[in-house]
């Protein structure tokens, strides 16, 4: 039995007819940029997140960068980023000429540690980016308190947690602005690159929309130099058609995570932990294993997909060597980078598949 990490072909099968219908309509009208699918998706996604507005952009990295830019982050500013996340979180900062300052993650939930944040050097800090990593919301209250105290802007990185909640509210509704990625493998994925910015500040969202469209005021007038980062109509249509399934797909991820918890109970592993007041949407099911190399070899031989992101935390990446961090600076991030293993967690996975993965893991740790 071959068990992939994620089977998008199977996930998309029931949607093929609707995709075809929407794409044919777009081809017939040639409305590839803007149009009703974009407007409808933006309205539906803002409603889904419980916020006033949404602006579709080309990808999640641009979404983060545009959030920071519209909140006034510029060259010379410092932005706090967790040491363990996808590099895009920090790239958004460096793209603006600002400097990331890393903090460690919480050992139980793997999201930004509010206690570490409280101890960070605040010199030059203008913003913080909590990342809802692997599908689990960050403990937002203490982070929002610190941000208020120090007058930091808050940009939520929601790329991995579409639909997760904190104290009953959807992620994306806590920060000054929030950035989503719809990279195909995300809980809500497009059929290529795509992203969005959501929030309640409609004035800032209007500026984001302008910046993402070359700073354009009208066809021939540009207020400021912007970029080209639009969500195109084909991607917006695919996202609009997939959005109604998101809650059900997330529920299936949660159910499969519960099955892992049951079947992996005898194994010598650290299983995921869900923090208080949160719902986790299991973008990844990440366990910690002492001898990861041995186990990944066995999984590969057994035709079982796995992931080991992120093997190098950001403070030890060559790209950020210029910041001068050392090994040992963020021990929790370093341990997860060394021991973290993502097991297949596909909304279409069957109980038999989860049991098979669990058996192979239990026999080999
Ligand atoms: C945590 C996080 N932030 C940002 C991004 C960037 O998104 P994109 O790949 O759409 O640019 C990703 C996506 O991979 C991510 O996982």
mmCIF file of C-alpha atoms and ligand atoms in Angstrom:
data_model
loop_
_atom_site.group_PDB
_atom_site.id
_atom_site.type_symbol
_atom_site.label_atom_id
_atom_site.label_comp_id
_atom_site.label_asym_id
_atom_site.label_seq_id
_atom_site.Cartn_x
_atom_site.Cartn_y
_atom_site.Cartn_z
ATOM 1 C CA UNK A 1 0.000 0.000 0.000
ATOM 2 C CA UNK A 2 1.497 3.354 -1.096
ATOM 3 C CA UNK A 3 0.573 6.138 1.322
ATOM 4 C CA UNK A 4 1.332 9.681 0.087
ATOM 5 C CA UNK A 5 1.727 12.696 2.380
ATOM 6 C CA UNK A 6 -1.127 14.382 0.566
ATOM 7 C CA UNK A 7 -3.215 13.145 -2.359
ATOM 8 C CA UNK A 8 -4.438 16.266 -4.134
ATOM 9 C CA UNK A 9 -5.601 14.278 -7.169
ATOM 10 C CA UNK A 10 -8.038 12.350 -4.967
ATOM 11 C CA UNK A 11 -9.057 15.504 -3.079
ATOM 12 C CA UNK A 12 -9.859 17.368 -6.305
ATOM 13 C CA UNK A 13 -11.701 14.551 -8.067
ATOM 14 C CA UNK A 14 -15.234 15.517 -6.934
ATOM 15 C CA UNK A 15 -14.520 19.129 -7.947
ATOM 16 C CA UNK A 16 -13.304 18.538 -11.508
ATOM 17 C CA UNK A 17 -16.690 19.152 -13.111
ATOM 18 C CA UNK A 18 -17.159 22.498 -11.317
ATOM 19 C CA UNK A 19 -13.572 23.576 -12.035
ATOM 20 C CA UNK A 20 -14.139 22.892 -15.729
ATOM 21 C CA UNK A 21 -17.374 24.888 -15.773
ATOM 22 C CA UNK A 22 -15.796 27.911 -14.078
ATOM 23 C CA UNK A 23 -12.617 27.792 -16.168
ATOM 24 C CA UNK A 24 -14.655 27.548 -19.382
ATOM 25 C CA UNK A 25 -16.610 30.636 -18.353
ATOM 26 C CA UNK A 26 -13.375 32.529 -17.650
ATOM 27 C CA UNK A 27 -11.923 31.442 -21.015
ATOM 28 C CA UNK A 28 -15.088 32.583 -22.778
ATOM 29 C CA UNK A 29 -15.094 36.019 -21.121
ATOM 30 C CA UNK A 30 -11.277 36.367 -21.043
ATOM 31 C CA UNK A 31 -11.628 38.011 -17.637
ATOM 32 C CA UNK A 32 -8.335 36.601 -16.328
ATOM 33 C CA UNK A 33 -7.572 39.457 -13.933
ATOM 34 C CA UNK A 34 -10.207 40.702 -11.487
ATOM 35 C CA UNK A 35 -13.800 39.763 -12.243
ATOM 36 C CA UNK A 36 -16.589 38.101 -10.335
ATOM 37 C CA UNK A 37 -14.698 35.039 -9.124
ATOM 38 C CA UNK A 38 -12.114 37.209 -7.411
ATOM 39 C CA UNK A 39 -14.738 39.466 -5.836
ATOM 40 C CA UNK A 40 -16.845 36.492 -4.720
ATOM 41 C CA UNK A 41 -13.881 34.655 -3.246
ATOM 42 C CA UNK A 42 -12.694 37.749 -1.352
ATOM 43 C CA UNK A 43 -16.174 38.267 0.109
ATOM 44 C CA UNK A 44 -16.554 34.587 1.041
ATOM 45 C CA UNK A 45 -13.096 34.310 2.592
ATOM 46 C CA UNK A 46 -13.510 37.485 4.679
ATOM 47 C CA UNK A 47 -16.784 36.027 5.989
ATOM 48 C CA UNK A 48 -15.100 32.707 6.688
ATOM 49 C CA UNK A 49 -12.430 34.488 8.773
ATOM 50 C CA UNK A 50 -14.973 36.754 10.499
ATOM 51 C CA UNK A 51 -13.305 39.975 9.324
ATOM 52 C CA UNK A 52 -14.368 43.043 7.349
ATOM 53 C CA UNK A 53 -12.308 42.453 4.229
ATOM 54 C CA UNK A 54 -9.967 40.346 2.139
ATOM 55 C CA UNK A 55 -7.576 41.219 -0.687
ATOM 56 C CA UNK A 56 -6.382 38.399 -2.911
ATOM 57 C CA UNK A 57 -2.681 38.508 -3.811
ATOM 58 C CA UNK A 58 -0.245 36.334 -5.750
ATOM 59 C CA UNK A 59 1.197 34.284 -2.858
ATOM 60 C CA UNK A 60 1.661 34.168 0.904
ATOM 61 C CA UNK A 61 5.121 35.739 0.890
ATOM 62 C CA UNK A 62 3.819 38.838 -0.884
ATOM 63 C CA UNK A 63 0.843 38.844 1.503
ATOM 64 C CA UNK A 64 3.159 39.028 4.531
ATOM 65 C CA UNK A 65 5.414 41.632 2.923
ATOM 66 C CA UNK A 66 2.465 43.824 1.907
ATOM 67 C CA UNK A 67 0.975 43.605 5.428
ATOM 68 C CA UNK A 68 4.250 44.815 6.915
ATOM 69 C CA UNK A 69 4.668 47.534 4.303
ATOM 70 C CA UNK A 70 1.192 48.941 4.794
ATOM 71 C CA UNK A 71 1.759 48.952 8.556
ATOM 72 C CA UNK A 72 4.775 51.181 7.998
ATOM 73 C CA UNK A 73 7.674 48.718 8.317
ATOM 74 C CA UNK A 74 10.712 50.010 6.480
ATOM 75 C CA UNK A 75 14.461 49.738 6.220
ATOM 76 C CA UNK A 76 16.118 49.812 9.642
ATOM 77 C CA UNK A 77 13.091 48.512 11.565
ATOM 78 C CA UNK A 78 13.151 45.242 13.488
ATOM 79 C CA UNK A 79 10.394 42.620 13.247
ATOM 80 C CA UNK A 80 10.102 39.651 15.617
ATOM 81 C CA UNK A 81 9.719 36.260 13.962
ATOM 82 C CA UNK A 82 9.765 32.726 15.457
ATOM 83 C CA UNK A 83 13.021 30.851 14.865
ATOM 84 C CA UNK A 84 11.110 27.860 13.518
ATOM 85 C CA UNK A 85 8.843 28.626 10.589
ATOM 86 C CA UNK A 86 9.055 28.599 6.805
ATOM 87 C CA UNK A 87 11.679 31.078 5.627
ATOM 88 C CA UNK A 88 9.004 33.221 3.914
ATOM 89 C CA UNK A 89 8.011 34.678 7.306
ATOM 90 C CA UNK A 90 11.485 36.213 7.647
ATOM 91 C CA UNK A 91 11.875 36.952 3.926
ATOM 92 C CA UNK A 92 8.875 39.277 4.097
ATOM 93 C CA UNK A 93 10.868 41.316 6.630
ATOM 94 C CA UNK A 94 14.147 41.361 4.718
ATOM 95 C CA UNK A 95 12.380 42.176 1.430
ATOM 96 C CA UNK A 96 11.542 45.549 3.023
ATOM 97 C CA UNK A 97 15.117 46.116 4.200
ATOM 98 C CA UNK A 98 14.036 45.503 7.806
ATOM 99 C CA UNK A 99 15.711 43.021 10.169
ATOM 100 C CA UNK A 100 14.165 39.865 11.637
ATOM 101 C CA UNK A 101 14.778 39.237 15.339
ATOM 102 C CA UNK A 102 14.135 35.621 16.231
ATOM 103 C CA UNK A 103 12.470 34.172 19.326
ATOM 104 C CA UNK A 104 12.080 30.544 20.350
ATOM 105 C CA UNK A 105 8.935 28.446 20.086
ATOM 106 C CA UNK A 106 6.929 26.902 22.909
ATOM 107 C CA UNK A 107 8.024 23.294 23.592
ATOM 108 C CA UNK A 108 4.446 21.963 23.679
ATOM 109 C CA UNK A 109 2.630 23.778 20.887
ATOM 110 C CA UNK A 110 5.627 24.669 18.646
ATOM 111 C CA UNK A 111 4.272 28.198 18.161
ATOM 112 C CA UNK A 112 5.875 31.507 19.251
ATOM 113 C CA UNK A 113 6.637 31.335 22.983
ATOM 114 C CA UNK A 114 5.048 34.348 24.721
ATOM 115 C CA UNK A 115 7.525 34.023 27.606
ATOM 116 C CA UNK A 116 10.456 34.230 25.191
ATOM 117 C CA UNK A 117 8.791 37.198 23.517
ATOM 118 C CA UNK A 118 8.501 38.989 26.867
ATOM 119 C CA UNK A 119 12.297 38.734 27.272
ATOM 120 C CA UNK A 120 13.294 39.834 23.769
ATOM 121 C CA UNK A 121 15.470 42.898 23.191
ATOM 122 C CA UNK A 122 12.861 45.474 22.144
ATOM 123 C CA UNK A 123 15.340 47.961 20.659
ATOM 124 C CA UNK A 124 14.099 49.004 17.200
ATOM 125 C CA UNK A 125 11.185 46.551 17.193
ATOM 126 C CA UNK A 126 8.170 47.768 15.205
ATOM 127 C CA UNK A 127 6.205 44.582 14.589
ATOM 128 C CA UNK A 128 5.779 40.930 15.504
ATOM 129 C CA UNK A 129 4.693 38.020 13.290
ATOM 130 C CA UNK A 130 3.072 35.171 15.235
ATOM 131 C CA UNK A 131 2.922 32.087 12.988
ATOM 132 C CA UNK A 132 0.083 29.589 13.467
ATOM 133 C CA UNK A 133 2.446 26.727 12.731
ATOM 134 C CA UNK A 134 1.401 23.261 11.517
ATOM 135 C CA UNK A 135 -2.292 24.186 11.955
ATOM 136 C CA UNK A 136 -2.213 25.304 15.596
ATOM 137 C CA UNK A 137 -3.044 28.903 16.615
ATOM 138 C CA UNK A 138 -0.492 30.863 18.601
ATOM 139 C CA UNK A 139 -1.452 31.806 22.187
ATOM 140 C CA UNK A 140 -2.497 35.251 20.984
ATOM 141 C CA UNK A 141 -3.579 37.005 24.214
ATOM 142 C CA UNK A 142 -0.133 37.450 25.809
ATOM 143 C CA UNK A 143 1.315 38.367 22.421
ATOM 144 C CA UNK A 144 -1.349 41.018 21.808
ATOM 145 C CA UNK A 145 -0.755 42.373 25.353
ATOM 146 C CA UNK A 146 2.974 42.736 24.709
ATOM 147 C CA UNK A 147 2.334 44.300 21.312
ATOM 148 C CA UNK A 148 -0.033 46.862 22.837
ATOM 149 C CA UNK A 149 2.447 47.648 25.610
ATOM 150 C CA UNK A 150 5.310 48.261 23.161
ATOM 151 C CA UNK A 151 3.224 49.714 20.276
ATOM 152 C CA UNK A 152 4.197 46.902 17.903
ATOM 153 C CA UNK A 153 2.110 46.096 14.842
ATOM 154 C CA UNK A 154 0.891 42.481 14.724
ATOM 155 C CA UNK A 155 0.782 40.533 11.462
ATOM 156 C CA UNK A 156 -0.543 36.994 11.780
ATOM 157 C CA UNK A 157 1.054 34.416 9.505
ATOM 158 C CA UNK A 158 -1.941 32.165 8.788
ATOM 159 C CA UNK A 159 -0.359 30.194 5.925
ATOM 160 C CA UNK A 160 -0.708 26.862 7.736
ATOM 161 C CA UNK A 161 -3.920 27.174 9.712
ATOM 162 C CA UNK A 162 -6.958 28.098 7.577
ATOM 163 C CA UNK A 163 -10.025 27.686 9.770
ATOM 164 C CA UNK A 164 -8.235 27.142 13.116
ATOM 165 C CA UNK A 165 -9.695 29.066 16.062
ATOM 166 C CA UNK A 166 -8.428 30.734 19.230
ATOM 167 C CA UNK A 167 -10.965 31.449 21.980
ATOM 168 C CA UNK A 168 -13.724 30.691 19.498
ATOM 169 C CA UNK A 169 -12.568 33.189 16.849
ATOM 170 C CA UNK A 170 -10.936 32.355 13.535
ATOM 171 C CA UNK A 171 -7.252 33.014 13.166
ATOM 172 C CA UNK A 172 -6.712 36.009 10.913
ATOM 173 C CA UNK A 173 -9.027 38.116 13.068
ATOM 174 C CA UNK A 174 -6.506 38.996 15.812
ATOM 175 C CA UNK A 175 -3.671 40.963 14.235
ATOM 176 C CA UNK A 176 -3.651 44.408 12.631
ATOM 177 C CA UNK A 177 -3.594 42.396 9.423
ATOM 178 C CA UNK A 178 -3.186 38.721 8.583
ATOM 179 C CA UNK A 179 -1.570 36.892 5.675
ATOM 180 C CA UNK A 180 -2.667 33.601 4.103
ATOM 181 C CA UNK A 181 -0.964 31.382 1.564
ATOM 182 C CA UNK A 182 -2.996 29.146 -0.730
ATOM 183 C CA UNK A 183 -0.002 27.143 -1.972
ATOM 184 C CA UNK A 184 -1.536 23.899 -3.314
ATOM 185 C CA UNK A 185 -0.599 21.780 -0.285
ATOM 186 C CA UNK A 186 -2.157 24.108 2.294
ATOM 187 C CA UNK A 187 -5.439 23.236 4.060
ATOM 188 C CA UNK A 188 -7.062 25.537 1.505
ATOM 189 C CA UNK A 189 -4.875 25.384 -1.580
ATOM 190 C CA UNK A 190 -5.171 26.883 -5.054
ATOM 191 C CA UNK A 191 -4.073 25.139 -8.266
ATOM 192 C CA UNK A 192 -0.830 27.098 -8.221
ATOM 193 C CA UNK A 193 0.471 29.992 -6.133
ATOM 194 C CA UNK A 194 -2.015 32.293 -4.428
ATOM 195 C CA UNK A 195 -2.431 34.275 -1.214
ATOM 196 C CA UNK A 196 -4.603 36.793 0.599
ATOM 197 C CA UNK A 197 -4.569 39.480 3.246
ATOM 198 C CA UNK A 198 -7.491 39.775 5.648
ATOM 199 C CA UNK A 199 -8.429 42.188 8.407
ATOM 200 C CA UNK A 200 -10.913 44.663 9.826
ATOM 201 C CA UNK A 201 -9.061 47.832 8.796
ATOM 202 C CA UNK A 202 -10.686 48.510 5.435
ATOM 203 C CA UNK A 203 -8.560 51.600 4.799
ATOM 204 C CA UNK A 204 -5.349 49.596 5.151
ATOM 205 C CA UNK A 205 -6.819 46.860 2.966
ATOM 206 C CA UNK A 206 -7.539 49.457 0.273
ATOM 207 C CA UNK A 207 -3.886 50.530 0.397
ATOM 208 C CA UNK A 208 -2.801 46.888 0.154
ATOM 209 C CA UNK A 209 -4.991 46.485 -2.932
ATOM 210 C CA UNK A 210 -3.385 49.543 -4.517
ATOM 211 C CA UNK A 211 0.168 48.472 -3.650
ATOM 212 C CA UNK A 212 -0.453 44.983 -5.023
ATOM 213 C CA UNK A 213 -1.576 46.561 -8.297
ATOM 214 C CA UNK A 214 1.459 48.747 -9.064
ATOM 215 C CA UNK A 215 0.328 51.527 -6.722
ATOM 216 C CA UNK A 216 -2.360 52.279 -9.275
ATOM 217 C CA UNK A 217 -4.945 55.010 -8.632
ATOM 218 C CA UNK A 218 -6.514 54.800 -12.075
ATOM 219 C CA UNK A 219 -5.520 53.227 -15.376
ATOM 220 C CA UNK A 220 -2.671 55.644 -16.034
ATOM 221 C CA UNK A 221 -1.931 57.124 -12.615
ATOM 222 C CA UNK A 222 0.294 55.496 -9.996
ATOM 223 C CA UNK A 223 0.418 57.026 -6.517
ATOM 224 C CA UNK A 224 3.519 55.184 -5.331
ATOM 225 C CA UNK A 225 5.754 52.376 -6.594
ATOM 226 C CA UNK A 226 3.978 49.111 -5.816
ATOM 227 C CA UNK A 227 4.318 45.578 -7.116
ATOM 228 C CA UNK A 228 2.352 43.169 -9.271
ATOM 229 C CA UNK A 229 0.803 40.740 -6.830
ATOM 230 C CA UNK A 230 -2.741 39.980 -7.922
ATOM 231 C CA UNK A 231 -4.766 36.835 -7.347
ATOM 232 C CA UNK A 232 -5.842 35.804 -10.838
ATOM 233 C CA UNK A 233 -9.366 34.766 -11.774
ATOM 234 C CA UNK A 234 -8.592 31.070 -12.417
ATOM 235 C CA UNK A 235 -7.064 30.660 -8.947
ATOM 236 C CA UNK A 236 -9.844 32.689 -7.330
ATOM 237 C CA UNK A 237 -12.443 30.430 -8.994
ATOM 238 C CA UNK A 238 -10.689 27.279 -7.753
ATOM 239 C CA UNK A 239 -10.491 28.719 -4.233
ATOM 240 C CA UNK A 240 -14.136 29.801 -4.276
ATOM 241 C CA UNK A 241 -15.161 26.279 -5.264
ATOM 242 C CA UNK A 242 -12.925 24.647 -2.629
ATOM 243 C CA UNK A 243 -13.808 26.942 0.289
ATOM 244 C CA UNK A 244 -17.174 25.254 1.115
ATOM 245 C CA UNK A 245 -15.270 21.972 1.682
ATOM 246 C CA UNK A 246 -12.635 23.430 3.999
ATOM 247 C CA UNK A 247 -14.403 22.774 7.306
ATOM 248 C CA UNK A 248 -15.126 19.186 6.344
ATOM 249 C CA UNK A 249 -11.521 18.614 5.188
ATOM 250 C CA UNK A 250 -10.237 20.135 8.437
ATOM 251 C CA UNK A 251 -12.583 17.881 10.439
ATOM 252 C CA UNK A 252 -11.181 14.852 8.612
ATOM 253 C CA UNK A 253 -7.638 15.993 9.404
ATOM 254 C CA UNK A 254 -8.616 16.268 13.076
ATOM 255 C CA UNK A 255 -10.205 12.809 13.007
ATOM 256 C CA UNK A 256 -7.070 11.304 11.468
ATOM 257 C CA UNK A 257 -4.962 13.067 14.112
ATOM 258 C CA UNK A 258 -7.145 11.422 16.768
ATOM 259 C CA UNK A 259 -6.571 8.045 15.123
ATOM 260 C CA UNK A 260 -2.813 8.622 15.199
ATOM 261 C CA UNK A 261 -3.060 9.530 18.865
ATOM 262 C CA UNK A 262 -4.755 6.192 19.536
ATOM 263 C CA UNK A 263 -2.564 4.000 17.353
ATOM 264 C CA UNK A 264 0.736 5.708 18.222
ATOM 265 C CA UNK A 265 0.137 5.612 21.992
ATOM 266 C CA UNK A 266 2.588 2.721 22.563
ATOM 267 C CA UNK A 267 5.383 4.358 20.525
ATOM 268 C CA UNK A 268 8.364 6.182 22.043
ATOM 269 C CA UNK A 269 7.492 9.503 20.385
ATOM 270 C CA UNK A 270 6.398 12.987 21.377
ATOM 271 C CA UNK A 271 2.920 13.440 19.857
ATOM 272 C CA UNK A 272 1.344 16.824 19.010
ATOM 273 C CA UNK A 273 -0.162 18.769 21.899
ATOM 274 C CA UNK A 274 -3.096 21.138 21.471
ATOM 275 C CA UNK A 275 -2.859 24.236 23.692
ATOM 276 C CA UNK A 276 -5.723 25.682 25.733
ATOM 277 C CA UNK A 277 -8.546 27.645 24.052
ATOM 278 C CA UNK A 278 -7.564 26.505 20.574
ATOM 279 C CA UNK A 279 -8.717 24.294 17.753
ATOM 280 C CA UNK A 280 -5.912 22.753 15.715
ATOM 281 C CA UNK A 281 -6.476 22.030 12.013
ATOM 282 C CA UNK A 282 -3.465 19.728 11.615
ATOM 283 C CA UNK A 283 -1.869 21.142 8.510
ATOM 284 C CA UNK A 284 0.875 18.796 9.646
ATOM 285 C CA UNK A 285 0.873 15.931 12.127
ATOM 286 C CA UNK A 286 4.321 16.447 13.604
ATOM 287 C CA UNK A 287 5.869 13.970 16.029
ATOM 288 C CA UNK A 288 9.312 14.094 17.619
ATOM 289 C CA UNK A 289 11.461 11.014 17.174
ATOM 290 C CA UNK A 290 14.950 10.472 18.573
ATOM 291 C CA UNK A 291 16.417 8.590 15.616
ATOM 292 C CA UNK A 292 14.678 10.318 12.727
ATOM 293 C CA UNK A 293 17.094 9.188 10.056
ATOM 294 C CA UNK A 294 16.498 5.529 10.814
ATOM 295 C CA UNK A 295 12.714 5.908 10.818
ATOM 296 C CA UNK A 296 12.524 7.965 7.623
ATOM 297 C CA UNK A 297 14.540 5.271 5.813
ATOM 298 C CA UNK A 298 12.067 2.635 6.994
ATOM 299 C CA UNK A 299 9.057 4.774 5.990
ATOM 300 C CA UNK A 300 10.527 5.317 2.519
ATOM 301 C CA UNK A 301 11.077 1.555 2.098
ATOM 302 C CA UNK A 302 7.460 0.973 3.177
ATOM 303 C CA UNK A 303 6.177 3.448 0.523
ATOM 304 C CA UNK A 304 4.964 5.865 3.183
ATOM 305 C CA UNK A 305 5.338 9.594 2.568
ATOM 306 C CA UNK A 306 6.771 11.850 5.267
ATOM 307 C CA UNK A 307 8.108 15.364 5.719
ATOM 308 C CA UNK A 308 10.906 16.776 7.844
ATOM 309 C CA UNK A 309 10.395 20.500 7.607
ATOM 310 C CA UNK A 310 12.067 22.514 8.939
ATOM 311 C CA UNK A 311 15.468 20.833 9.211
ATOM 312 C CA UNK A 312 17.392 24.070 9.767
ATOM 313 C CA UNK A 313 15.840 26.759 11.983
ATOM 314 C CA UNK A 314 15.969 30.261 10.573
ATOM 315 C CA UNK A 315 18.686 31.570 12.913
ATOM 316 C CA UNK A 316 21.069 28.887 11.566
ATOM 317 C CA UNK A 317 20.177 29.309 7.882
ATOM 318 C CA UNK A 318 23.039 30.549 5.679
ATOM 319 C CA UNK A 319 20.616 33.237 4.442
ATOM 320 C CA UNK A 320 20.535 34.759 7.942
ATOM 321 C CA UNK A 321 24.149 34.123 8.998
ATOM 322 C CA UNK A 322 24.695 37.906 8.757
ATOM 323 C CA UNK A 323 22.512 38.344 11.848
ATOM 324 C CA UNK A 324 25.159 36.575 13.957
ATOM 325 C CA UNK A 325 23.043 33.989 15.778
ATOM 326 C CA UNK A 326 24.697 30.821 17.115
ATOM 327 C CA UNK A 327 23.737 27.188 17.579
ATOM 328 C CA UNK A 328 22.174 26.914 21.037
ATOM 329 C CA UNK A 329 20.410 30.304 20.856
ATOM 330 C CA UNK A 330 16.945 28.735 20.417
ATOM 331 C CA UNK A 331 17.078 25.189 21.833
ATOM 332 C CA UNK A 332 13.400 24.303 21.383
ATOM 333 C CA UNK A 333 13.462 25.238 17.700
ATOM 334 C CA UNK A 334 16.735 23.365 17.267
ATOM 335 C CA UNK A 335 15.371 20.196 18.868
ATOM 336 C CA UNK A 336 12.239 20.237 16.720
ATOM 337 C CA UNK A 337 14.349 20.827 13.603
ATOM 338 C CA UNK A 338 16.387 17.749 14.520
ATOM 339 C CA UNK A 339 13.600 15.427 15.643
ATOM 340 C CA UNK A 340 10.406 16.673 13.946
ATOM 341 C CA UNK A 341 8.751 14.248 11.557
ATOM 342 C CA UNK A 342 5.514 14.956 9.677
ATOM 343 C CA UNK A 343 3.406 11.863 9.085
ATOM 344 C CA UNK A 344 0.883 11.648 6.218
ATOM 345 C CA UNK A 345 -2.251 13.557 7.141
ATOM 346 C CA UNK A 346 -4.455 13.797 4.131
ATOM 347 C CA UNK A 347 -8.162 14.618 4.459
ATOM 348 C CA UNK A 348 -8.840 11.690 2.117
ATOM 349 C CA UNK A 349 -6.684 9.209 4.074
ATOM 350 C CA UNK A 350 -8.524 6.149 5.381
ATOM 351 C CA UNK A 351 -8.346 4.674 8.879
ATOM 352 C CA UNK A 352 -6.559 1.698 7.357
ATOM 353 C CA UNK A 353 -3.837 3.974 6.002
ATOM 354 C CA UNK A 354 -3.391 5.748 9.344
ATOM 355 C CA UNK A 355 -3.218 2.377 11.103
ATOM 356 C CA UNK A 356 -0.633 1.100 8.625
ATOM 357 C CA UNK A 357 1.604 4.184 9.104
ATOM 358 C CA UNK A 358 1.227 3.833 12.891
ATOM 359 C CA UNK A 359 2.147 0.136 12.807
ATOM 360 C CA UNK A 360 5.337 0.820 10.858
ATOM 361 C CA UNK A 361 6.250 3.658 13.249
ATOM 362 C CA UNK A 362 5.458 1.640 16.403
ATOM 363 C CA UNK A 363 7.574 -1.293 15.209
ATOM 364 C CA UNK A 364 10.576 0.935 14.575
ATOM 365 C CA UNK A 365 10.971 3.448 17.392
HETATM 366 C C1 LIG B 1 4.368 29.679 7.619
HETATM 367 C C2 LIG B 1 4.405 30.136 6.183
HETATM 368 N N1 LIG B 1 4.518 31.446 5.924
HETATM 369 C C3 LIG B 1 4.542 31.909 4.669
HETATM 370 C C4 LIG B 1 4.458 31.069 3.587
HETATM 371 C C5 LIG B 1 4.601 31.648 2.216
HETATM 372 O O1 LIG B 1 3.563 31.355 1.361
HETATM 373 P P1 LIG B 1 3.792 31.230 -0.230
HETATM 374 O O2 LIG B 1 4.518 29.951 -0.473
HETATM 375 O O3 LIG B 1 2.402 31.218 -0.765
HETATM 376 O O4 LIG B 1 4.562 32.414 -0.668
HETATM 377 C C6 LIG B 1 4.299 29.700 3.807
HETATM 378 C C7 LIG B 1 4.119 28.784 2.668
HETATM 379 O O5 LIG B 1 4.749 27.926 2.305
HETATM 380 C C8 LIG B 1 4.301 29.203 5.140
HETATM 381 O O6 LIG B 1 4.185 27.913 5.401
#
